[in-house]
């Protein structure tokens, strides 16, 4: 990972954390058993996230992509997984 | 007061979509429209996106550009549609693909993208387009009727998914209205179709606008997941 990639990852993580209800720990859960968002909450959160990502990076990404849906484990499960997934989409 | 709404209408280059866009502009609304062909409408409050409604990337870009430009979208009218008259056994596979791409996938993509803005606004109105060919089970229009059945079903489920966000989703099902869409239907076939309506005449653009305005009106906030057919056809 070079410096710009690291900056990008940090920026994505910051945006994601900004939009989530405050949680303890290094890698807060987002969606799934024991996670803070229900499905309506997830929909609202992802709509906000796409909007913020477009503002920050000037890129129109769609989080509900084939790539997300074909993964064994949901990229929406926690902050680390979602950050990694968004960085991948931004790199496309 | 109706003026000042921001409305996205698909398929505005001719026919019902053009009539709807002109009507909304005359009311003082800001209208975003689209079609594969260039705009046929010029107005300071009209912006046109040249796109195919089944092209995901193009739809995403257009909707987000419209939201950035106007700050919100109050209503979406999914009017773009194509038809094809043919016996099912004489229908090429590519026709099925094209009809579903425009009528269903196009409606789905616009709903998905515009609803994201509406969820953030916590308000919005979506009106989709179906046809009386679906409830009448019209012979010779199996692919068209099936694609609109998909639109109706999608409308009703989406109404439930978006209800908690203050968004209504309904559909209007016109009878035949003399536009390019029906110009190739033989006269005898058309007479037989009109004879199945409770009120036996062609529909007009005004008849369609009336139902769309009903769904868009502020008083209709408790009306969702409904399909209204013109001419006294029942679902
Ligand atoms: N007229 C009727 O009798 C009747 C009856 C029942 C229901 N309806 C429904 O009413 C709606 C409008 O019909 P109409 O009679 O106004 O049809 P029309 O006169 O043929 O106009 C269709 C409009 O949709 C646009 N369009 C078609 N395919 C598109 C695509 N893939 N991407 C973007 N734009 C597209 C066309 O522009 P481009 O070709 O430039 O793309 C045009 O502006 C349709 O959903 C139709 O099913 C009509």
Short mmCIF file of C-alpha atoms and ligand atoms in Angstrom, two decimals:
data_model
loop_
_atom_site.label_atom_id
_atom_site.label_comp_id
_atom_site.label_asym_id
_atom_site.label_seq_id
_atom_site.Cartn_x
_atom_site.Cartn_y
_atom_site.Cartn_z
CA UNK A 1 0.00 0.00 0.00
CA UNK A 2 1.46 3.38 -0.93
CA UNK A 3 0.79 6.66 0.87
CA UNK A 4 -2.19 7.72 -1.26
CA UNK A 5 -3.84 4.33 -0.79
CA UNK A 6 -3.34 4.66 2.93
CA UNK A 7 -4.88 8.13 2.89
CA UNK A 8 -7.79 6.89 0.86
CA UNK A 9 -8.43 3.99 3.24
CA UNK A 10 -8.29 6.34 6.21
CA UNK A 11 -10.66 8.80 4.53
CA UNK A 12 -13.18 6.07 3.65
CA UNK A 13 -13.04 4.70 7.21
CA UNK A 14 -13.61 8.17 8.63
CA UNK A 15 -16.67 8.75 6.42
CA UNK A 16 -18.14 5.37 7.36
CA UNK A 17 -17.63 5.97 11.09
CA UNK A 18 -19.10 9.45 10.75
CA UNK A 19 -22.37 8.05 9.44
CA UNK A 20 -22.75 5.25 11.99
CA UNK A 21 -24.14 5.51 15.50
CA UNK A 22 -21.16 5.81 17.93
CA UNK A 23 -19.84 2.34 18.88
CA UNK A 24 -17.04 1.01 21.05
CA UNK A 25 -14.06 -0.88 19.65
CA UNK A 26 -11.71 -0.86 16.72
CA UNK A 27 -13.96 -2.53 14.20
CA UNK A 28 -17.63 -1.78 14.98
CA UNK A 29 -20.23 -4.05 13.44
CA UNK A 30 -22.67 -2.55 10.96
CA UNK A 31 -25.28 -5.10 9.88
CA UNK A 32 -26.12 -8.64 10.96
CA UNK A 33 -26.74 -10.37 14.28
CA UNK A 34 -25.96 -8.05 17.19
CA UNK A 35 -25.16 -5.11 14.89
CA UNK A 36 -26.71 -1.66 15.38
CA UNK A 37 -28.52 -1.24 12.04
CA UNK A 38 -31.72 -2.97 10.97
CA UNK A 39 -32.43 -3.32 7.25
CA UNK A 40 -34.10 0.10 6.97
CA UNK A 41 -31.16 1.58 8.87
CA UNK A 42 -28.75 -0.10 6.45
CA UNK A 43 -30.63 1.30 3.43
CA UNK A 44 -30.48 4.83 4.86
CA UNK A 45 -26.83 4.44 5.80
CA UNK A 46 -25.78 3.16 2.35
CA UNK A 47 -27.70 5.95 0.58
CA UNK A 48 -25.89 8.51 2.75
CA UNK A 49 -22.56 6.76 2.21
CA UNK A 50 -22.83 6.77 -1.60
CA UNK A 51 -23.64 10.48 -1.44
CA UNK A 52 -20.70 11.28 0.85
CA UNK A 53 -18.29 9.21 -1.25
CA UNK A 54 -19.37 11.10 -4.36
CA UNK A 55 -18.76 14.40 -2.56
CA UNK A 56 -15.36 13.36 -1.27
CA UNK A 57 -13.97 11.44 -4.25
CA UNK A 58 -16.06 12.78 -7.15
CA UNK A 59 -16.98 9.21 -8.12
CA UNK A 60 -20.47 7.75 -8.49
CA UNK A 61 -20.21 4.29 -7.04
CA UNK A 62 -23.05 1.83 -6.48
CA UNK A 63 -22.57 -0.14 -3.28
CA UNK A 64 -25.20 -2.75 -4.22
CA UNK A 65 -22.96 -4.27 -6.90
CA UNK A 66 -22.74 -7.86 -8.13
CA UNK A 67 -19.41 -7.99 -6.44
CA UNK A 68 -20.94 -7.25 -3.00
CA UNK A 69 -23.77 -9.71 -3.45
CA UNK A 70 -21.58 -12.57 -4.72
CA UNK A 71 -19.25 -12.52 -1.73
CA UNK A 72 -19.43 -15.30 0.79
CA UNK A 73 -19.37 -12.79 3.64
CA UNK A 74 -21.26 -9.54 3.38
CA UNK A 75 -19.09 -6.44 2.94
CA UNK A 76 -21.67 -4.62 5.04
CA UNK A 77 -20.93 -6.65 8.19
CA UNK A 78 -18.41 -4.34 9.85
CA UNK A 79 -16.38 -1.18 9.34
CA UNK A 80 -13.18 -2.95 8.24
CA UNK A 81 -14.95 -5.09 5.62
CA UNK A 82 -16.91 -2.14 4.25
CA UNK A 83 -13.82 0.08 4.12
CA UNK A 84 -11.92 -2.55 2.16
CA UNK A 85 -14.85 -3.05 -0.21
CA UNK A 86 -15.33 0.69 -0.86
CA UNK A 87 -11.60 1.16 -1.52
CA UNK A 88 -11.83 -1.67 -4.08
CA UNK A 89 -14.82 -0.04 -5.79
CA UNK A 90 -13.03 3.30 -5.89
CA UNK A 91 -10.03 1.66 -7.54
CA UNK A 92 -12.11 0.18 -10.38
CA UNK B 1 -49.67 25.58 -4.79
CA UNK B 2 -48.13 23.16 -7.20
CA UNK B 3 -45.24 25.14 -8.55
CA UNK B 4 -41.66 24.49 -7.70
CA UNK B 5 -41.56 20.71 -7.64
CA UNK B 6 -38.50 18.94 -9.04
CA UNK B 7 -39.75 16.05 -11.19
CA UNK B 8 -37.81 13.44 -13.14
CA UNK B 9 -39.84 12.04 -16.05
CA UNK B 10 -38.39 9.30 -18.25
CA UNK B 11 -39.14 9.08 -21.98
CA UNK B 12 -39.82 12.77 -22.61
CA UNK B 13 -38.95 13.02 -26.32
CA UNK B 14 -42.50 12.30 -27.50
CA UNK B 15 -45.89 10.83 -26.59
CA UNK B 16 -47.19 10.79 -23.02
CA UNK B 17 -43.83 11.68 -21.47
CA UNK B 18 -43.53 14.81 -23.59
CA UNK B 19 -47.12 15.80 -22.73
CA UNK B 20 -46.46 15.25 -19.03
CA UNK B 21 -43.25 17.27 -19.14
CA UNK B 22 -45.01 20.17 -20.89
CA UNK B 23 -47.82 20.04 -18.36
CA UNK B 24 -45.40 20.11 -15.39
CA UNK B 25 -43.35 22.95 -16.90
CA UNK B 26 -46.56 24.96 -17.40
CA UNK B 27 -47.32 24.40 -13.68
CA UNK B 28 -43.97 25.93 -12.76
CA UNK B 29 -42.16 22.68 -11.98
CA UNK B 30 -38.52 21.96 -12.74
CA UNK B 31 -38.35 18.94 -15.01
CA UNK B 32 -35.52 16.53 -15.74
CA UNK B 33 -36.21 14.23 -18.66
CA UNK B 34 -34.48 11.59 -20.72
CA UNK B 35 -34.68 9.53 -23.89
CA UNK B 36 -32.24 7.82 -26.21
CA UNK B 37 -32.83 10.61 -28.74
CA UNK B 38 -31.88 14.24 -28.08
CA UNK B 39 -34.36 16.58 -26.39
CA UNK B 40 -37.35 17.78 -28.35
CA UNK B 41 -38.23 20.24 -25.60
CA UNK B 42 -36.48 23.46 -24.70
CA UNK B 43 -37.30 25.37 -21.55
CA UNK B 44 -35.17 27.11 -18.95
CA UNK B 45 -36.56 24.75 -16.30
CA UNK B 46 -36.01 21.60 -18.39
CA UNK B 47 -32.83 19.54 -18.54
CA UNK B 48 -32.42 16.51 -20.76
CA UNK B 49 -30.30 13.42 -20.28
CA UNK B 50 -29.65 11.44 -23.44
CA UNK B 51 -29.59 7.85 -22.20
CA UNK B 52 -31.04 4.38 -22.40
CA UNK B 53 -33.01 3.72 -19.21
CA UNK B 54 -31.60 0.18 -19.03
CA UNK B 55 -27.98 1.42 -18.90
CA UNK B 56 -27.10 1.30 -15.20
CA UNK B 57 -24.06 3.58 -15.37
CA UNK B 58 -25.90 6.21 -17.39
CA UNK B 59 -28.91 6.18 -15.06
CA UNK B 60 -26.72 6.47 -11.94
CA UNK B 61 -24.82 9.40 -13.45
CA UNK B 62 -27.96 11.23 -14.64
CA UNK B 63 -29.88 10.88 -11.39
CA UNK B 64 -26.95 11.96 -9.28
CA UNK B 65 -26.26 14.92 -11.59
CA UNK B 66 -29.91 15.94 -11.25
CA UNK B 67 -29.77 15.68 -7.46
CA UNK B 68 -26.57 17.73 -7.35
CA UNK B 69 -28.06 20.35 -9.64
CA UNK B 70 -31.45 20.76 -7.93
CA UNK B 71 -30.68 19.58 -4.41
CA UNK B 72 -33.60 17.13 -4.40
CA UNK B 73 -36.09 15.16 -6.51
CA UNK B 74 -39.70 15.43 -5.33
CA UNK B 75 -41.19 13.00 -7.83
CA UNK B 76 -40.18 10.35 -10.34
CA UNK B 77 -42.43 9.37 -13.24
CA UNK B 78 -41.24 6.18 -14.98
CA UNK B 79 -42.95 6.69 -18.31
CA UNK B 80 -40.34 5.39 -20.80
CA UNK B 81 -41.61 2.20 -22.34
CA UNK B 82 -41.76 0.15 -25.52
CA UNK B 83 -44.33 -2.31 -26.80
CA UNK B 84 -44.38 -5.12 -29.31
CA UNK B 85 -47.35 -6.83 -30.90
CA UNK B 86 -46.76 -10.44 -31.78
CA UNK B 87 -47.98 -13.93 -31.04
CA UNK B 88 -45.72 -15.41 -28.36
CA UNK B 89 -44.67 -18.21 -30.70
CA UNK B 90 -43.55 -15.69 -33.29
CA UNK B 91 -41.57 -13.51 -30.88
CA UNK B 92 -37.78 -13.39 -31.18
CA UNK B 93 -35.87 -13.81 -27.90
CA UNK B 94 -34.21 -10.45 -28.42
CA UNK B 95 -37.63 -8.76 -28.34
CA UNK B 96 -38.27 -10.21 -24.89
CA UNK B 97 -34.89 -8.92 -23.74
CA UNK B 98 -35.47 -5.44 -25.13
CA UNK B 99 -38.96 -5.09 -23.69
CA UNK B 100 -37.89 -6.22 -20.24
CA UNK B 101 -34.74 -4.07 -20.40
CA UNK B 102 -36.69 -0.87 -21.04
CA UNK B 103 -39.96 -1.48 -19.23
CA UNK B 104 -38.79 -3.38 -16.18
CA UNK B 105 -35.03 -2.87 -15.73
CA UNK B 106 -35.34 0.81 -16.64
CA UNK B 107 -38.10 1.31 -14.10
CA UNK B 108 -36.15 -0.61 -11.47
CA UNK B 109 -32.92 1.35 -12.03
CA UNK B 110 -34.62 4.76 -11.91
CA UNK B 111 -36.60 3.76 -8.81
CA UNK B 112 -33.46 2.52 -7.07
CA UNK B 113 -31.37 5.59 -7.81
CA UNK B 114 -34.04 8.25 -7.23
CA UNK B 115 -35.31 6.51 -4.09
CA UNK B 116 -31.83 6.84 -2.58
CA UNK B 117 -32.24 10.62 -2.76
CA UNK B 118 -35.83 10.37 -1.52
CA UNK B 119 -34.82 8.20 1.45
CA UNK B 120 -32.36 10.93 2.43
CA UNK B 121 -35.12 13.58 2.01
CA UNK B 122 -37.62 11.35 3.88
CA UNK B 123 -40.21 12.19 1.20
CA UNK B 124 -40.99 11.53 -2.42
CA UNK B 125 -43.49 10.27 -4.95
CA UNK B 126 -42.91 7.59 -7.56
CA UNK B 127 -45.36 6.85 -10.37
CA UNK B 128 -44.70 3.87 -12.66
CA UNK B 129 -46.39 3.05 -15.95
CA UNK B 130 -48.32 -0.11 -16.67
CA UNK B 131 -51.09 -0.77 -19.22
CA UNK B 132 -54.59 -2.24 -19.47
CA UNK B 133 -53.01 -4.97 -21.64
CA UNK B 134 -51.88 -6.63 -18.38
CA UNK B 135 -55.27 -7.01 -16.59
CA UNK B 136 -57.01 -7.72 -19.93
CA UNK B 137 -54.50 -10.51 -20.69
CA UNK B 138 -54.39 -9.23 -24.25
CA UNK B 139 -53.54 -11.81 -26.87
CA UNK B 140 -50.70 -10.67 -29.08
CA UNK B 141 -49.10 -8.62 -26.31
CA UNK B 142 -47.75 -11.36 -24.07
CA UNK B 143 -44.25 -9.91 -23.69
CA UNK B 144 -45.44 -6.35 -23.20
CA UNK B 145 -48.13 -7.40 -20.69
CA UNK B 146 -45.66 -9.60 -18.81
CA UNK B 147 -43.08 -6.79 -18.56
CA UNK B 148 -45.76 -4.47 -17.13
CA UNK B 149 -46.95 -7.20 -14.73
CA UNK B 150 -43.39 -7.15 -13.43
CA UNK B 151 -43.62 -3.36 -13.06
CA UNK B 152 -46.89 -3.69 -11.11
CA UNK B 153 -45.49 -6.28 -8.75
CA UNK B 154 -42.32 -4.27 -8.23
CA UNK B 155 -44.42 -1.14 -7.55
CA UNK B 156 -46.40 -2.90 -4.83
CA UNK B 157 -43.40 -4.38 -3.04
CA UNK B 158 -41.40 -1.16 -3.33
CA UNK B 159 -44.34 0.73 -1.80
CA UNK B 160 -43.94 -1.44 1.31
CA UNK B 161 -40.16 -1.06 1.39
CA UNK B 162 -40.28 2.72 1.01
CA UNK B 163 -43.42 3.43 3.08
CA UNK B 164 -41.44 3.93 6.30
CA UNK B 165 -39.35 6.60 4.52
CA UNK B 166 -42.34 8.76 3.57
CA UNK B 167 -42.25 7.76 -0.10
CA UNK B 168 -45.30 6.58 -2.06
CA UNK B 169 -45.05 4.28 -5.09
CA UNK B 170 -48.04 3.81 -7.40
CA UNK B 171 -48.78 2.96 -11.02
CA UNK B 172 -51.08 4.23 -13.73
CA UNK B 173 -52.36 1.90 -16.43
CA UNK B 174 -53.55 3.80 -19.51
CA UNK B 175 -55.92 2.44 -22.11
CA UNK B 176 -54.75 2.99 -25.69
CA UNK B 177 -53.85 6.63 -26.28
CA UNK B 178 -53.02 7.56 -29.88
CA UNK B 179 -49.21 7.91 -29.75
CA UNK B 180 -46.35 6.33 -31.72
CA UNK B 181 -46.53 3.36 -29.36
CA UNK B 182 -49.84 2.09 -30.74
CA UNK B 183 -49.73 3.42 -34.30
CA UNK B 184 -49.02 -0.03 -35.76
CA UNK B 185 -51.90 -1.81 -34.04
CA UNK B 186 -54.49 -2.81 -36.70
CA UNK B 187 -57.83 -0.93 -36.49
CA UNK B 188 -59.93 -4.08 -35.95
CA UNK B 189 -57.68 -5.16 -33.07
CA UNK B 190 -57.94 -1.69 -31.54
CA UNK B 191 -61.77 -1.67 -31.77
CA UNK B 192 -61.91 -5.05 -30.04
CA UNK B 193 -59.65 -3.73 -27.30
CA UNK B 194 -61.71 -0.57 -26.73
CA UNK B 195 -64.85 -2.74 -26.59
CA UNK B 196 -63.49 -4.40 -23.43
CA UNK B 197 -63.38 -1.09 -21.55
CA UNK B 198 -66.31 0.17 -19.44
CA UNK B 199 -65.97 3.50 -21.26
CA UNK B 200 -65.21 2.78 -24.89
CA UNK B 201 -63.00 5.49 -26.24
CA UNK B 202 -59.30 6.21 -26.64
CA UNK B 203 -57.58 7.73 -23.64
CA UNK B 204 -56.06 11.18 -23.85
CA UNK B 205 -52.85 12.63 -22.45
CA UNK B 206 -55.06 14.65 -20.07
CA UNK B 207 -56.60 11.41 -18.71
CA UNK B 208 -53.09 10.16 -17.89
CA UNK B 209 -51.96 13.49 -16.42
CA UNK B 210 -55.02 13.47 -14.15
CA UNK B 211 -54.02 10.17 -12.50
CA UNK B 212 -50.35 11.15 -12.24
CA UNK B 213 -51.31 14.46 -10.58
CA UNK B 214 -53.59 12.57 -8.18
CA UNK B 215 -50.65 10.41 -7.05
CA UNK B 216 -48.38 13.46 -6.80
CA UNK B 217 -50.81 15.64 -4.89
CA UNK B 218 -49.89 16.41 -1.26
CA UNK B 219 -53.28 15.02 -0.17
CA UNK B 220 -52.35 11.58 -1.57
CA UNK B 221 -49.67 10.87 1.04
CA UNK B 222 -51.71 7.88 2.32
CA UNK B 223 -52.14 6.33 -1.16
CA UNK B 224 -49.42 3.83 -2.03
CA UNK B 225 -48.95 0.47 -3.75
CA UNK B 226 -51.98 1.16 -5.95
CA UNK B 227 -52.53 0.59 -9.66
CA UNK B 228 -55.18 2.74 -11.33
CA UNK B 229 -56.37 1.70 -14.78
CA UNK B 230 -58.17 4.11 -17.06
CA UNK B 231 -61.43 3.44 -18.92
CA UNK B 232 -62.99 1.22 -16.27
CA UNK B 233 -60.68 -1.76 -16.69
CA UNK B 234 -60.24 -3.82 -13.51
CA UNK B 235 -57.12 -5.56 -12.28
N1 LIG C 1 -49.91 5.04 -25.79
C1 LIG C 1 -50.61 4.06 -25.28
O1 LIG C 1 -51.62 3.64 -25.85
C2 LIG C 1 -50.24 3.46 -23.97
C3 LIG C 1 -51.16 2.60 -23.35
C4 LIG C 1 -50.83 2.01 -22.13
C5 LIG C 1 -49.59 2.28 -21.55
N2 LIG C 1 -48.73 3.11 -22.17
C6 LIG C 1 -47.44 3.36 -21.51
O2 LIG C 1 -47.17 4.72 -21.46
C7 LIG C 1 -45.78 4.97 -21.55
C8 LIG C 1 -45.49 5.99 -22.64
O3 LIG C 1 -45.96 5.51 -23.86
P1 LIG C 1 -46.12 6.43 -25.17
O4 LIG C 1 -47.36 6.01 -25.81
O5 LIG C 1 -45.92 7.84 -24.82
O6 LIG C 1 -44.88 5.87 -26.05
P2 LIG C 1 -44.03 6.61 -27.20
O7 LIG C 1 -44.84 7.65 -27.84
O8 LIG C 1 -43.48 5.51 -28.01
O9 LIG C 1 -42.85 7.31 -26.36
C9 LIG C 1 -41.98 6.56 -25.58
C10 LIG C 1 -40.92 7.47 -24.97
O10 LIG C 1 -40.03 6.66 -24.19
C11 LIG C 1 -38.69 6.83 -24.67
N3 LIG C 1 -37.97 5.57 -24.58
C12 LIG C 1 -38.32 4.36 -25.11
N4 LIG C 1 -37.38 3.43 -24.83
C13 LIG C 1 -36.41 4.07 -24.10
C14 LIG C 1 -35.19 3.65 -23.53
N5 LIG C 1 -34.74 2.38 -23.61
N6 LIG C 1 -34.44 4.57 -22.85
C15 LIG C 1 -34.85 5.84 -22.75
N7 LIG C 1 -36.02 6.30 -23.27
C16 LIG C 1 -36.79 5.42 -23.94
C17 LIG C 1 -38.86 7.29 -26.12
O11 LIG C 1 -37.73 8.04 -26.56
P3 LIG C 1 -36.51 7.36 -27.43
O12 LIG C 1 -37.13 6.42 -28.41
O13 LIG C 1 -35.81 8.53 -28.03
O14 LIG C 1 -35.63 6.66 -26.45
C18 LIG C 1 -40.09 8.19 -26.00
O15 LIG C 1 -39.71 9.45 -25.52
C19 LIG C 1 -45.13 3.60 -21.77
O16 LIG C 1 -44.63 3.09 -20.56
C20 LIG C 1 -46.28 2.76 -22.28
O17 LIG C 1 -46.09 1.39 -22.01
C21 LIG C 1 -49.03 3.71 -23.37
#
